[in-house]
GROMACS .gro file of C-alpha atoms in nm:
model
  117
    1MET     CA    1   0.920   0.300  -2.806
    2LYS     CA    2   1.026   0.462  -2.483
    3ASN     CA    3   0.640   0.639  -2.440
    4LEU     CA    4   0.549   0.240  -2.434
    5PHE     CA    5   0.799   0.173  -2.182
    6LEU     CA    6   0.671   0.449  -1.955
    7ILE     CA    7   0.311   0.359  -1.975
    8ALA     CA    8   0.409   0.018  -1.895
    9ILE     CA    9   0.598   0.123  -1.602
   10VAL     CA   10   0.298   0.391  -1.452
   11SER     CA   11   0.063   0.147  -1.545
   12MET     CA   12   0.225  -0.151  -1.289
   13VAL     CA   13   0.269   0.119  -1.088
   14VAL     CA   14  -0.110   0.224  -1.065
   15LEU     CA   15  -0.214  -0.123  -1.044
   16ALA     CA   16   0.025  -0.196  -0.787
   17SER     CA   17  -0.134   0.086  -0.542
   18CYS     CA   18  -0.462  -0.016  -0.589
   19LYS     CA   19  -0.424  -0.359  -0.487
   20LYS     CA   20  -0.203  -0.227  -0.146
   21ASP     CA   21  -0.527   0.065  -0.067
   22LYS     CA   22  -0.781  -0.235  -0.090
   23LYS     CA   23  -0.569  -0.465   0.120
   24GLU     CA   24  -0.480  -0.249   0.381
   25SER     CA   25  -0.867  -0.137   0.418
   26LYS     CA   26  -0.979  -0.494   0.469
   27GLU     CA   27  -0.758  -0.580   0.745
   28ASN     CA   28  -0.925  -0.277   0.959
   29ASP     CA   29  -1.246  -0.364   0.876
   30CYS     CA   30  -1.491  -0.486   1.227
   31PRO     CA   31  -1.613  -0.866   1.175
   32VAL     CA   32  -1.995  -0.899   1.188
   33VAL     CA   33  -2.144  -1.090   1.440
   34ALA     CA   34  -2.488  -1.270   1.526
   35VAL     CA   35  -2.750  -1.082   1.703
   36ASN     CA   36  -2.729  -1.371   1.991
   37LEU     CA   37  -2.365  -1.268   2.016
   38VAL     CA   38  -2.412  -0.931   2.098
   39PRO     CA   39  -2.435  -0.875   2.508
   40LYS     CA   40  -2.784  -0.815   2.598
   41ILE     CA   41  -2.711  -0.465   2.757
   42VAL     CA   42  -2.569  -0.348   2.421
   43LYS     CA   43  -2.878  -0.490   2.294
   44ASP     CA   44  -3.080  -0.289   2.549
   45SER     CA   45  -2.930   0.042   2.523
   46PHE     CA   46  -2.979   0.030   2.154
   47ALA     CA   47  -3.317   0.002   2.152
   48LEU     CA   48  -3.390   0.270   2.418
   49ARG     CA   49  -3.202   0.522   2.217
   50TYR     CA   50  -3.374   0.440   1.879
   51PRO     CA   51  -3.692   0.247   2.003
   52THR     CA   52  -3.864   0.265   1.647
   53ASP     CA   53  -3.495   0.139   1.431
   54SER     CA   54  -3.356  -0.195   1.400
   55VAL     CA   55  -3.050  -0.360   1.347
   56ARG     CA   56  -2.938  -0.469   1.013
   57THR     CA   57  -2.631  -0.564   1.095
   58TRP     CA   58  -2.407  -0.595   1.441
   59PHE     CA   59  -2.023  -0.569   1.467
   60ASN     CA   60  -1.794  -0.651   1.670
   61LYS     CA   61  -1.557  -0.340   1.741
   62ASP     CA   62  -1.201  -0.476   1.862
   63ASN     CA   63  -1.395  -0.622   2.172
   64ILE     CA   64  -1.413  -0.254   2.330
   65GLY     CA   65  -1.740  -0.249   2.199
   66TYR     CA   66  -2.016  -0.314   1.925
   67CYS     CA   67  -2.155  -0.095   1.564
   68ALA     CA   68  -2.497  -0.110   1.512
   69PHE     CA   69  -2.620  -0.088   1.126
   70PHE     CA   70  -2.958   0.007   1.071
   71VAL     CA   71  -3.154   0.323   0.827
   72SER     CA   72  -3.348   0.512   1.034
   73THR     CA   73  -3.642   0.713   0.764
   74GLY     CA   74  -3.397   0.665   0.475
   75VAL     CA   75  -3.062   0.735   0.578
   76LYS     CA   76  -2.798   0.480   0.663
   77LYS     CA   77  -2.613   0.508   0.983
   78LEU     CA   78  -2.394   0.348   1.251
   79ALA     CA   79  -2.465   0.377   1.600
   80GLU     CA   80  -2.134   0.273   1.817
   81PHE     CA   81  -2.161   0.175   2.223
   82SER     CA   82  -1.942   0.042   2.447
   83THR     CA   83  -1.969  -0.335   2.600
   84THR     CA   84  -2.136  -0.185   2.947
   85GLY     CA   85  -2.428  -0.036   2.671
   86ASN     CA   86  -2.311   0.313   2.700
   87PHE     CA   87  -2.381   0.513   2.347
   88VAL     CA   88  -2.022   0.621   2.238
   89LYS     CA   89  -2.079   0.773   1.863
   90GLU     CA   90  -2.333   0.784   1.620
   91GLU     CA   91  -2.216   0.799   1.157
   92ILE     CA   92  -2.473   0.878   0.938
   93ASP     CA   93  -2.426   0.813   0.553
   94SER     CA   94  -2.331   1.171   0.423
   95ASP     CA   95  -2.323   1.051   0.017
   96ASP     CA   96  -2.399   0.793  -0.210
   97HIS     CA   97  -2.066   0.689  -0.135
   98ASN     CA   98  -2.168   0.474   0.180
   99GLU     CA   99  -1.895   0.713   0.359
  100LEU     CA  100  -2.026   0.791   0.677
  101GLU     CA  101  -1.945   1.154   0.905
  102ASP     CA  102  -1.951   1.123   1.302
  103ASN     CA  103  -2.238   1.279   1.394
  104THR     CA  104  -2.120   1.363   1.751
  105ALA     CA  105  -1.936   1.555   1.992
  106ASN     CA  106  -1.642   1.324   2.096
  107GLY     CA  107  -1.568   1.167   1.801
  108GLY     CA  108  -1.302   1.007   1.896
  109LYS     CA  109  -1.222   0.691   1.646
  110SER     CA  110  -1.091   0.352   1.844
  111GLY     CA  111  -1.044   0.018   1.708
  112CYS     CA  112  -1.124  -0.136   1.415
  113GLU     CA  113  -1.415   0.082   1.114
  114CYS     CA  114  -1.761  -0.106   1.114
  115GLU     CA  115  -1.804  -0.051   0.711
  116ILE     CA  116  -2.109  -0.022   0.558
  117ASP     CA  117  -2.181  -0.229   0.220
   0.00000   0.00000   0.00000
């Protein structure tokens, strides 16, 4: 009987912590924005830096910039630009779990996280 009670308690704790983790990660995701809401200077900066690539999804990064999700030669990438069009950083998909790793020297994180599915 004690084992059954212990299993029930452990199960509830595990389930509660899983739900909490999912909620916290969703709270800090950057919102997707329509291409017509991205400033021209940001889109032009992307086009200059990645002339052969097309953006699949734009994200608004807490009104401090924009992230462009795109695929380049089969690799998923996020490129972050300031609202004035300055390149901030690039992240690449490092594995099959859609986890991005910083591919720039400065690598500082600020604002919400631009997550890909």
